[in-house]
C-alpha cells in the first residue's frame, strides 16, 4: 500500500523533539497562547516575510478574522474562486458578506485576473485569491486591480506555506495572508491550527484582539471577538516543525519534479509554473480523462489518491442559496471532473514513485512508460 499521506513516517523521525515539546507545555501550564505560541508567531512571520503573525485555532478562523479586520461586513461582496475548499466561502459568509466567484485560469488553475474587473460592483470590498495546491495565484494583476478600485486583498494561503511569486512569499503580497496548520498541511499541527500574517500593523492588531474575545486586557473587551486562540501544544509542535519546513518543501519539490519527468505533459496535464513561481506541492494533481476510473484502478493497485476538489463550492448543496448553476464557471467545473491528486510527501521513496507511475500507465490508456 502506498498511502496518499504519510504523517507517521514524518512524526517517527522527529518524535523525541515532539515529546520534549509536549512535556514543556505540560510543565509550563501555558495551554492557551503563551510563550510557545509567541515564539512560533515570530518565526512564522519571518518565514513569510511579514511583520506580524497572529496564531489562531484553524485556517478557517484565520480567514474569518482577516476579513473582519479588513472591514468586511454585511452587504459587502468579496471576489473569490469556487475551485477551493469550502472554508474560503464559509469565512466570507461568516462576516455576513457575499462571495462572488470568478473562474480560474485553464493553465494555472488559480483565479483568472482577466475576469475580476467584470465582477466588481459598488458593493465589492475585497479580493480573496486562493493559492491552490501550493501554487500562488497571479498576484501582480490582482493587486493592481485591487489598488485601482480601493479593494483589500486577502490571500488564502492555507495550502501554500513557503510558496513564492516572483521572489515574494505567500501571505506577504496582499493586505493579509491566511494559513492552515491542519495536520496534513505542509506545516501541520497535531490538531487544528491557523495563522494570519500581515505587515499592516492595525489589521494585525485587530486580528489579535478578535481571536481573544476582543480583550485589550483581561476582562476589558473593546471588540466583539471570538475564542479563536491557538493552543500552547500546537505552538510547541509547530515550533519543532519549523526546523524542517524548508527541508520538507525541498523534498516535495524533488518528488514533484520526478513525477514531472516520468509523466509527460501530453499524457496528463498539470500547471507548468513559471520559473519565478515556487510551487510547494501541497498537492500534486494531474488532469486525466475518465478520472473516476483511473482513481479506481490506482486504488486497486494499492495506491492512495485524492481529489481536490470533486464538487466546486458554487455547486455544493450547502451554498445553493448563492444561486449559482452548472455552467456558470466552466473551467472550474471541467477541472473538478478531471483532477486527480497523487501521493506526495518529503519521505516518498523512489520505489514508491516507480509503483505509482507504473499503475498510472496501466490506468491511463494513452500513457506509456
Ligand atoms: C484553501 C483552503 N482554505 C481554507 C482552509 C481551512 O483551513 P482549516 O481546515 O485549518 O480550517 C483549507 C483547509 O483545508 C484550505 O485548503
Short mmCIF file of N, CA and C in Angstrom, two decimals, residues 121-292:
data_model
loop_
_atom_site.label_atom_id
_atom_site.label_comp_id
_atom_site.label_asym_id
_atom_site.label_seq_id
_atom_site.Cartn_x
_atom_site.Cartn_y
_atom_site.Cartn_z
N UNK A 121 -18.53 45.42 -8.32
CA UNK A 121 -19.72 46.28 -8.24
C UNK A 121 -19.47 47.32 -7.15
N UNK A 122 -20.48 48.14 -6.90
CA UNK A 122 -20.32 49.16 -5.85
C UNK A 122 -20.21 48.51 -4.46
N UNK A 123 -20.60 47.23 -4.36
CA UNK A 123 -20.55 46.54 -3.05
C UNK A 123 -19.24 45.80 -2.82
N UNK A 124 -18.41 45.69 -3.85
CA UNK A 124 -17.18 44.90 -3.71
C UNK A 124 -16.23 45.57 -2.72
N UNK A 125 -15.70 44.76 -1.77
CA UNK A 125 -14.78 45.32 -0.77
C UNK A 125 -13.42 44.63 -0.78
N UNK A 126 -13.38 43.41 -1.31
CA UNK A 126 -12.11 42.68 -1.22
C UNK A 126 -12.00 41.63 -2.32
N UNK A 127 -10.75 41.22 -2.58
CA UNK A 127 -10.48 40.09 -3.47
C UNK A 127 -9.78 39.03 -2.62
N UNK A 128 -10.24 37.79 -2.76
CA UNK A 128 -9.70 36.69 -1.95
C UNK A 128 -9.23 35.56 -2.88
N UNK A 129 -8.00 35.69 -3.41
CA UNK A 129 -7.48 34.62 -4.26
C UNK A 129 -7.02 33.43 -3.41
N UNK A 130 -7.02 32.25 -4.01
CA UNK A 130 -6.58 31.03 -3.31
C UNK A 130 -5.34 30.49 -4.01
N UNK A 131 -4.30 30.24 -3.25
CA UNK A 131 -3.07 29.66 -3.81
C UNK A 131 -3.24 28.14 -3.82
N UNK A 132 -3.89 27.65 -4.87
CA UNK A 132 -4.35 26.25 -4.89
C UNK A 132 -3.20 25.25 -5.01
N UNK A 133 -3.26 24.25 -4.17
CA UNK A 133 -2.32 23.11 -4.18
C UNK A 133 -0.87 23.49 -3.87
N UNK A 134 -0.62 24.78 -3.57
CA UNK A 134 0.76 25.20 -3.31
C UNK A 134 1.33 26.11 -4.38
N UNK A 135 0.49 26.45 -5.37
CA UNK A 135 0.92 27.36 -6.44
C UNK A 135 0.18 28.69 -6.26
N UNK A 136 0.96 29.76 -6.18
CA UNK A 136 0.33 31.06 -5.92
C UNK A 136 -0.45 31.58 -7.12
N UNK A 137 -1.53 32.30 -6.81
CA UNK A 137 -2.31 32.97 -7.86
C UNK A 137 -1.45 34.08 -8.47
N UNK A 138 -1.86 34.56 -9.63
CA UNK A 138 -1.11 35.59 -10.35
C UNK A 138 -1.32 36.94 -9.65
N UNK A 139 -0.50 37.21 -8.62
CA UNK A 139 -0.79 38.30 -7.69
C UNK A 139 -0.61 39.71 -8.26
N UNK A 140 0.33 39.92 -9.18
CA UNK A 140 0.56 41.31 -9.64
C UNK A 140 -0.70 41.94 -10.23
N UNK A 141 -1.35 41.30 -11.22
CA UNK A 141 -2.57 41.93 -11.74
C UNK A 141 -3.69 41.99 -10.72
N UNK A 142 -3.75 41.02 -9.82
CA UNK A 142 -4.82 41.03 -8.80
C UNK A 142 -4.64 42.26 -7.89
N UNK A 143 -3.40 42.48 -7.44
CA UNK A 143 -3.15 43.61 -6.54
C UNK A 143 -3.33 44.94 -7.29
N UNK A 144 -2.93 44.96 -8.55
CA UNK A 144 -3.07 46.19 -9.34
C UNK A 144 -4.54 46.58 -9.48
N UNK A 145 -5.40 45.61 -9.78
CA UNK A 145 -6.84 45.88 -9.90
C UNK A 145 -7.40 46.32 -8.55
N UNK A 146 -6.97 45.61 -7.50
CA UNK A 146 -7.47 45.93 -6.15
C UNK A 146 -7.11 47.37 -5.77
N UNK A 147 -5.87 47.77 -6.02
CA UNK A 147 -5.45 49.13 -5.64
C UNK A 147 -6.24 50.17 -6.44
N UNK A 148 -6.45 49.89 -7.72
CA UNK A 148 -7.18 50.84 -8.58
C UNK A 148 -8.62 51.03 -8.09
N UNK A 149 -9.21 49.94 -7.56
CA UNK A 149 -10.62 50.02 -7.12
C UNK A 149 -10.73 50.13 -5.61
N UNK A 150 -9.60 50.36 -4.94
CA UNK A 150 -9.59 50.51 -3.46
C UNK A 150 -10.21 49.30 -2.75
N UNK A 151 -9.75 48.13 -3.13
CA UNK A 151 -10.24 46.89 -2.52
C UNK A 151 -9.12 46.27 -1.68
N UNK A 152 -9.48 45.56 -0.65
CA UNK A 152 -8.50 44.83 0.14
C UNK A 152 -8.17 43.50 -0.57
N UNK A 153 -6.97 42.99 -0.33
CA UNK A 153 -6.61 41.67 -0.88
C UNK A 153 -6.22 40.76 0.29
N UNK A 154 -6.97 39.69 0.45
CA UNK A 154 -6.67 38.69 1.47
C UNK A 154 -6.28 37.41 0.74
N UNK A 155 -5.07 36.89 1.02
CA UNK A 155 -4.61 35.67 0.35
C UNK A 155 -5.03 34.44 1.16
N UNK A 156 -5.68 33.49 0.49
CA UNK A 156 -5.91 32.19 1.13
C UNK A 156 -4.69 31.34 0.80
N UNK A 157 -3.77 31.29 1.77
CA UNK A 157 -2.50 30.57 1.59
C UNK A 157 -2.51 29.28 2.41
N UNK A 158 -3.72 28.76 2.69
CA UNK A 158 -3.84 27.56 3.55
C UNK A 158 -3.03 26.38 3.02
N UNK A 159 -2.81 26.35 1.69
CA UNK A 159 -2.10 25.21 1.09
C UNK A 159 -0.69 25.60 0.62
N UNK A 160 -0.19 26.76 1.05
CA UNK A 160 0.99 27.31 0.37
C UNK A 160 2.08 27.85 1.26
N UNK A 161 2.40 27.16 2.33
CA UNK A 161 3.48 27.60 3.24
C UNK A 161 4.80 27.66 2.46
N UNK A 162 5.39 28.82 2.41
CA UNK A 162 6.71 28.94 1.77
C UNK A 162 6.66 29.06 0.25
N UNK A 163 5.46 29.11 -0.33
CA UNK A 163 5.38 29.29 -1.80
C UNK A 163 5.83 30.71 -2.13
N UNK A 164 6.32 30.90 -3.36
CA UNK A 164 6.78 32.23 -3.76
C UNK A 164 6.24 32.62 -5.13
N UNK A 165 6.08 33.94 -5.28
CA UNK A 165 5.65 34.55 -6.53
C UNK A 165 6.63 35.67 -6.83
N UNK A 166 7.43 35.49 -7.87
CA UNK A 166 8.44 36.49 -8.23
C UNK A 166 9.27 36.91 -7.00
N UNK A 167 9.71 35.92 -6.25
CA UNK A 167 10.59 36.19 -5.10
C UNK A 167 9.87 36.62 -3.84
N UNK A 168 8.54 36.73 -3.89
CA UNK A 168 7.81 37.16 -2.69
C UNK A 168 7.01 36.00 -2.11
N UNK A 169 7.03 35.89 -0.81
CA UNK A 169 6.41 34.76 -0.12
C UNK A 169 4.88 34.84 -0.06
N UNK A 170 4.25 33.69 -0.11
CA UNK A 170 2.79 33.60 0.07
C UNK A 170 2.41 34.27 1.39
N UNK A 171 1.40 35.09 1.33
CA UNK A 171 0.92 35.79 2.54
C UNK A 171 1.48 37.18 2.67
N UNK A 172 2.55 37.49 1.91
CA UNK A 172 3.21 38.80 2.10
C UNK A 172 2.82 39.83 1.04
N UNK A 173 2.00 39.42 0.07
CA UNK A 173 1.73 40.34 -1.04
C UNK A 173 0.42 41.11 -0.83
N UNK A 174 -0.60 40.43 -0.37
CA UNK A 174 -1.88 41.10 -0.10
C UNK A 174 -1.83 41.86 1.22
N UNK A 175 -3.01 42.34 1.65
CA UNK A 175 -3.07 43.04 2.94
C UNK A 175 -2.89 42.05 4.09
N UNK A 176 -3.28 40.80 3.86
CA UNK A 176 -3.07 39.74 4.86
C UNK A 176 -3.04 38.39 4.15
N UNK A 177 -2.40 37.43 4.79
CA UNK A 177 -2.37 36.06 4.26
C UNK A 177 -2.85 35.11 5.34
N UNK A 178 -3.58 34.08 4.93
CA UNK A 178 -4.19 33.17 5.91
C UNK A 178 -3.70 31.75 5.68
N UNK A 179 -3.21 31.13 6.75
CA UNK A 179 -2.64 29.78 6.66
C UNK A 179 -3.43 28.81 7.53
N UNK A 180 -3.39 27.54 7.13
CA UNK A 180 -3.95 26.45 7.93
C UNK A 180 -2.79 25.56 8.36
N UNK A 181 -2.88 25.07 9.59
CA UNK A 181 -1.90 24.06 10.05
C UNK A 181 -2.62 22.76 10.37
N UNK A 182 -3.69 22.48 9.64
CA UNK A 182 -4.37 21.19 9.75
C UNK A 182 -3.30 20.11 9.56
N UNK A 183 -3.41 18.96 10.27
CA UNK A 183 -2.28 18.01 10.28
C UNK A 183 -1.68 17.65 8.92
N UNK A 184 -2.51 17.52 7.90
CA UNK A 184 -1.98 17.10 6.59
C UNK A 184 -1.36 18.21 5.77
N UNK A 185 -1.39 19.44 6.27
CA UNK A 185 -0.83 20.54 5.50
C UNK A 185 0.71 20.46 5.49
N UNK A 186 1.35 21.25 4.62
CA UNK A 186 2.82 21.18 4.52
C UNK A 186 3.49 21.48 5.87
N UNK A 187 2.86 22.34 6.65
CA UNK A 187 3.27 22.57 8.04
C UNK A 187 2.03 22.25 8.87
N UNK A 188 2.04 21.11 9.54
CA UNK A 188 0.83 20.64 10.20
C UNK A 188 0.99 20.51 11.70
N UNK A 189 -0.05 20.91 12.43
CA UNK A 189 -0.06 20.77 13.89
C UNK A 189 -0.47 19.34 14.24
N UNK A 190 -0.59 19.07 15.53
CA UNK A 190 -1.15 17.77 15.96
C UNK A 190 -2.60 18.02 16.36
N UNK A 191 -3.33 18.62 15.45
CA UNK A 191 -4.71 19.02 15.69
C UNK A 191 -4.96 20.22 14.80
N UNK A 192 -5.91 21.06 15.20
CA UNK A 192 -6.25 22.23 14.36
C UNK A 192 -5.30 23.39 14.64
N UNK A 193 -5.11 24.25 13.65
CA UNK A 193 -4.31 25.45 13.85
C UNK A 193 -4.37 26.32 12.60
N UNK A 194 -4.07 27.58 12.76
CA UNK A 194 -4.05 28.50 11.62
C UNK A 194 -3.33 29.78 12.01
N UNK A 195 -3.13 30.67 11.04
CA UNK A 195 -2.47 31.95 11.34
C UNK A 195 -2.82 32.97 10.28
N UNK A 196 -2.84 34.24 10.73
CA UNK A 196 -2.94 35.37 9.81
C UNK A 196 -1.57 36.04 9.82
N UNK A 197 -1.01 36.30 8.65
CA UNK A 197 0.21 37.10 8.59
C UNK A 197 -0.10 38.40 7.87
N UNK A 198 0.59 39.47 8.27
CA UNK A 198 0.34 40.77 7.64
C UNK A 198 1.47 41.73 8.03
N UNK A 199 1.70 42.72 7.19
CA UNK A 199 2.64 43.77 7.58
C UNK A 199 1.89 45.05 7.92
N UNK A 200 0.56 44.95 7.93
CA UNK A 200 -0.29 46.10 8.28
C UNK A 200 -0.56 46.03 9.79
N UNK A 201 0.05 46.98 10.53
CA UNK A 201 0.03 46.91 11.99
C UNK A 201 -1.40 46.96 12.55
N UNK A 202 -2.22 47.83 11.99
CA UNK A 202 -3.57 48.00 12.52
C UNK A 202 -4.42 46.75 12.24
N UNK A 203 -4.27 46.20 11.03
CA UNK A 203 -5.01 44.98 10.70
C UNK A 203 -4.59 43.85 11.65
N UNK A 204 -3.28 43.71 11.86
CA UNK A 204 -2.77 42.65 12.74
C UNK A 204 -3.27 42.85 14.17
N UNK A 205 -3.32 44.09 14.60
CA UNK A 205 -3.80 44.39 15.97
C UNK A 205 -5.26 43.95 16.13
N UNK A 206 -6.06 44.23 15.10
CA UNK A 206 -7.47 43.85 15.17
C UNK A 206 -7.64 42.33 15.16
N UNK A 207 -6.84 41.63 14.35
CA UNK A 207 -6.92 40.16 14.33
C UNK A 207 -6.56 39.62 15.72
N UNK A 208 -5.49 40.18 16.32
CA UNK A 208 -5.04 39.70 17.64
C UNK A 208 -6.14 39.92 18.70
N UNK A 209 -6.82 41.05 18.61
CA UNK A 209 -7.91 41.31 19.56
C UNK A 209 -9.07 40.35 19.31
N UNK A 210 -9.44 40.22 18.04
CA UNK A 210 -10.63 39.42 17.70
C UNK A 210 -10.46 37.94 18.08
N UNK A 211 -9.22 37.42 18.01
CA UNK A 211 -9.04 35.99 18.31
C UNK A 211 -9.21 35.70 19.80
N UNK A 212 -9.11 36.75 20.63
CA UNK A 212 -9.13 36.55 22.08
C UNK A 212 -10.23 37.41 22.71
N UNK A 213 -11.47 37.20 22.22
CA UNK A 213 -12.64 37.87 22.78
C UNK A 213 -12.59 39.40 22.73
N UNK A 214 -11.74 39.94 21.86
CA UNK A 214 -11.67 41.40 21.75
C UNK A 214 -11.11 42.07 23.00
N UNK A 215 -10.33 41.28 23.78
CA UNK A 215 -9.83 41.83 25.06
C UNK A 215 -8.54 42.61 24.87
N UNK A 216 -8.53 43.85 25.34
CA UNK A 216 -7.31 44.65 25.32
C UNK A 216 -6.47 44.29 26.54
N UNK A 217 -7.15 44.06 27.65
CA UNK A 217 -6.53 43.48 28.84
C UNK A 217 -7.61 42.61 29.47
N UNK A 218 -7.23 41.82 30.44
CA UNK A 218 -8.16 40.83 30.97
C UNK A 218 -9.51 41.47 31.38
N UNK A 219 -10.59 40.94 30.77
CA UNK A 219 -11.97 41.37 31.03
C UNK A 219 -12.27 42.80 30.57
N UNK A 220 -11.42 43.36 29.74
CA UNK A 220 -11.71 44.67 29.11
C UNK A 220 -11.87 44.43 27.61
N UNK A 221 -13.12 44.34 27.17
CA UNK A 221 -13.42 43.93 25.79
C UNK A 221 -13.72 45.16 24.94
N UNK A 222 -12.85 45.41 23.95
CA UNK A 222 -13.05 46.60 23.12
C UNK A 222 -13.66 46.24 21.76
N UNK A 223 -13.63 44.96 21.41
CA UNK A 223 -14.29 44.50 20.18
C UNK A 223 -15.09 43.25 20.53
N UNK A 224 -16.18 43.01 19.79
CA UNK A 224 -16.93 41.76 19.99
C UNK A 224 -16.16 40.65 19.28
N UNK A 225 -15.41 39.88 20.06
CA UNK A 225 -14.48 38.93 19.44
C UNK A 225 -14.91 37.48 19.52
N UNK A 226 -13.93 36.61 19.40
CA UNK A 226 -14.17 35.16 19.30
C UNK A 226 -13.15 34.42 20.17
N UNK A 227 -13.42 33.15 20.43
CA UNK A 227 -12.43 32.31 21.07
C UNK A 227 -11.73 31.52 19.97
N UNK A 228 -10.76 32.14 19.32
CA UNK A 228 -10.05 31.52 18.19
C UNK A 228 -8.56 31.38 18.52
N UNK A 229 -8.21 31.28 19.82
CA UNK A 229 -6.80 31.26 20.21
C UNK A 229 -6.14 29.93 19.85
N UNK A 230 -4.84 29.98 19.59
CA UNK A 230 -4.10 28.74 19.35
C UNK A 230 -3.71 28.09 20.68
N UNK A 231 -3.78 26.76 20.73
CA UNK A 231 -3.34 26.01 21.92
C UNK A 231 -1.81 26.07 22.06
N UNK A 232 -1.34 26.06 23.30
CA UNK A 232 0.11 26.01 23.56
C UNK A 232 0.75 24.79 22.91
N UNK A 233 0.05 23.65 22.97
CA UNK A 233 0.60 22.42 22.40
C UNK A 233 0.86 22.60 20.89
N UNK A 234 -0.08 23.22 20.21
CA UNK A 234 0.11 23.39 18.75
C UNK A 234 1.26 24.35 18.46
N UNK A 235 1.39 25.40 19.27
CA UNK A 235 2.51 26.32 19.10
C UNK A 235 3.84 25.59 19.26
N UNK A 236 3.92 24.73 20.29
CA UNK A 236 5.16 24.00 20.56
C UNK A 236 5.49 23.03 19.43
N UNK A 237 4.45 22.33 18.94
CA UNK A 237 4.65 21.36 17.85
C UNK A 237 5.09 22.10 16.57
N UNK A 238 4.44 23.21 16.30
CA UNK A 238 4.78 23.96 15.07
C UNK A 238 6.20 24.53 15.16
N UNK A 239 6.61 24.91 16.37
CA UNK A 239 7.99 25.38 16.56
C UNK A 239 8.99 24.29 16.20
N UNK A 240 8.70 23.06 16.61
CA UNK A 240 9.59 21.93 16.26
C UNK A 240 9.62 21.79 14.74
N UNK A 241 8.43 21.82 14.12
CA UNK A 241 8.35 21.54 12.68
C UNK A 241 8.95 22.66 11.83
N UNK A 242 9.01 23.88 12.40
CA UNK A 242 9.63 24.99 11.64
C UNK A 242 11.09 24.67 11.30
N UNK A 243 11.73 23.82 12.12
CA UNK A 243 13.12 23.45 11.83
C UNK A 243 13.23 22.63 10.55
N UNK A 244 12.12 22.05 10.12
CA UNK A 244 12.16 21.11 8.98
C UNK A 244 11.41 21.60 7.74
N UNK A 245 10.67 22.70 7.88
CA UNK A 245 9.76 23.08 6.79
C UNK A 245 10.49 23.24 5.44
N UNK A 246 11.67 23.85 5.48
CA UNK A 246 12.39 24.05 4.20
C UNK A 246 12.87 22.72 3.63
N UNK A 247 13.39 21.85 4.49
CA UNK A 247 13.84 20.53 4.04
C UNK A 247 12.67 19.74 3.45
N UNK A 248 11.52 19.78 4.14
CA UNK A 248 10.35 19.04 3.65
C UNK A 248 9.85 19.64 2.33
N UNK A 249 9.90 20.96 2.23
CA UNK A 249 9.43 21.60 0.99
C UNK A 249 10.34 21.21 -0.17
N UNK A 250 11.65 21.20 0.09
CA UNK A 250 12.58 20.79 -0.98
C UNK A 250 12.31 19.34 -1.36
N UNK A 251 12.01 18.51 -0.37
CA UNK A 251 11.68 17.10 -0.63
C UNK A 251 10.46 16.97 -1.51
N UNK A 252 9.41 17.71 -1.20
CA UNK A 252 8.19 17.68 -2.00
C UNK A 252 8.47 18.14 -3.44
N UNK A 253 9.27 19.20 -3.56
CA UNK A 253 9.57 19.72 -4.90
C UNK A 253 10.38 18.72 -5.71
N UNK A 254 11.24 17.97 -5.02
CA UNK A 254 12.03 16.96 -5.72
C UNK A 254 11.13 15.82 -6.20
N UNK A 255 10.18 15.42 -5.36
CA UNK A 255 9.23 14.36 -5.76
C UNK A 255 8.42 14.86 -6.96
N UNK A 256 7.96 16.10 -6.89
CA UNK A 256 7.15 16.66 -7.99
C UNK A 256 7.96 16.69 -9.28
N UNK A 257 9.22 17.05 -9.19
CA UNK A 257 9.98 17.16 -10.45
C UNK A 257 10.25 15.76 -11.02
N UNK A 258 10.30 14.76 -10.16
CA UNK A 258 10.44 13.38 -10.65
C UNK A 258 9.13 12.93 -11.31
N UNK A 259 7.99 13.27 -10.71
CA UNK A 259 6.70 12.98 -11.37
C UNK A 259 6.68 13.68 -12.74
N UNK A 260 7.09 14.97 -12.74
CA UNK A 260 7.08 15.75 -13.99
C UNK A 260 7.91 15.05 -15.07
N UNK A 261 9.03 14.46 -14.65
CA UNK A 261 9.93 13.82 -15.60
C UNK A 261 9.32 12.52 -16.14
N UNK A 262 8.67 11.80 -15.25
CA UNK A 262 8.17 10.47 -15.64
C UNK A 262 6.80 10.50 -16.32
N UNK A 263 6.01 11.51 -15.99
CA UNK A 263 4.68 11.63 -16.61
C UNK A 263 4.74 12.84 -17.54
N UNK A 264 4.65 12.61 -18.84
CA UNK A 264 4.82 13.76 -19.73
C UNK A 264 3.54 14.59 -19.76
N UNK A 265 3.70 15.83 -20.13
CA UNK A 265 2.60 16.79 -20.13
C UNK A 265 1.49 16.37 -21.09
N UNK A 266 1.88 15.75 -22.21
CA UNK A 266 0.89 15.32 -23.21
C UNK A 266 -0.01 14.24 -22.62
N UNK A 267 0.56 13.45 -21.73
CA UNK A 267 -0.21 12.33 -21.16
C UNK A 267 -1.19 12.82 -20.09
N UNK A 268 -0.69 13.63 -19.19
CA UNK A 268 -1.52 14.14 -18.09
C UNK A 268 -1.12 15.60 -17.86
N UNK A 269 -2.08 16.50 -18.06
CA UNK A 269 -1.75 17.92 -17.89
C UNK A 269 -1.66 18.31 -16.42
N UNK A 270 -0.89 19.31 -16.13
CA UNK A 270 -0.86 19.95 -14.81
C UNK A 270 -0.27 21.34 -15.03
N UNK A 271 -0.38 22.24 -14.04
CA UNK A 271 0.14 23.58 -14.28
C UNK A 271 1.66 23.54 -14.47
N UNK A 272 2.14 24.37 -15.36
CA UNK A 272 3.58 24.49 -15.54
C UNK A 272 3.97 25.83 -14.94
N UNK A 273 4.37 25.87 -13.66
CA UNK A 273 4.64 27.16 -13.03
C UNK A 273 5.80 27.88 -13.70
N UNK A 274 5.66 29.17 -13.96
CA UNK A 274 6.79 29.94 -14.49
C UNK A 274 7.98 29.82 -13.55
N UNK A 275 9.19 30.04 -14.05
CA UNK A 275 10.38 29.78 -13.23
C UNK A 275 10.44 30.71 -12.02
N UNK A 276 9.75 31.86 -12.07
CA UNK A 276 9.79 32.74 -10.90
C UNK A 276 8.65 32.48 -9.92
N UNK A 277 7.96 31.34 -10.06
CA UNK A 277 6.98 30.89 -9.05
C UNK A 277 7.64 29.72 -8.31
N UNK A 278 7.49 29.67 -7.00
CA UNK A 278 7.94 28.49 -6.27
C UNK A 278 6.70 27.72 -5.80
N UNK A 279 6.40 26.65 -6.52
CA UNK A 279 5.26 25.77 -6.18
C UNK A 279 5.72 24.88 -5.02
N UNK A 280 4.90 24.77 -3.97
CA UNK A 280 5.34 23.95 -2.82
C UNK A 280 4.60 22.61 -2.74
N UNK A 281 3.79 22.32 -3.76
CA UNK A 281 3.19 20.99 -3.91
C UNK A 281 2.57 20.43 -2.64
N UNK A 282 1.67 21.22 -2.05
CA UNK A 282 0.84 20.60 -1.01
C UNK A 282 0.09 19.42 -1.64
N UNK A 283 -0.31 19.64 -2.88
CA UNK A 283 -0.98 18.59 -3.65
C UNK A 283 -0.27 18.50 -5.00
N UNK A 284 -0.01 17.28 -5.46
CA UNK A 284 0.47 17.10 -6.84
C UNK A 284 -0.71 16.52 -7.62
N UNK A 285 -1.39 17.40 -8.37
CA UNK A 285 -2.59 16.97 -9.11
C UNK A 285 -2.29 16.91 -10.60
N UNK A 286 -2.91 15.95 -11.24
CA UNK A 286 -2.84 15.87 -12.70
C UNK A 286 -4.28 15.91 -13.23
N UNK A 287 -4.38 16.21 -14.50
CA UNK A 287 -5.69 16.17 -15.16
C UNK A 287 -5.75 14.91 -16.00
N UNK A 288 -6.79 14.10 -15.82
CA UNK A 288 -6.92 12.88 -16.64
C UNK A 288 -8.34 12.70 -17.16
N UNK A 289 -8.46 12.07 -18.34
CA UNK A 289 -9.78 11.65 -18.84
C UNK A 289 -10.23 10.49 -17.95
N UNK A 290 -11.52 10.30 -17.87
CA UNK A 290 -12.11 9.19 -17.09
C UNK A 290 -11.47 9.09 -15.71
N UNK A 291 -11.44 10.21 -15.01
CA UNK A 291 -10.75 10.30 -13.72
C UNK A 291 -11.20 9.26 -12.70
N UNK A 292 -12.54 9.05 -12.60
CA UNK A 292 -13.01 8.14 -11.56
C UNK A 292 -12.54 6.71 -11.82
#
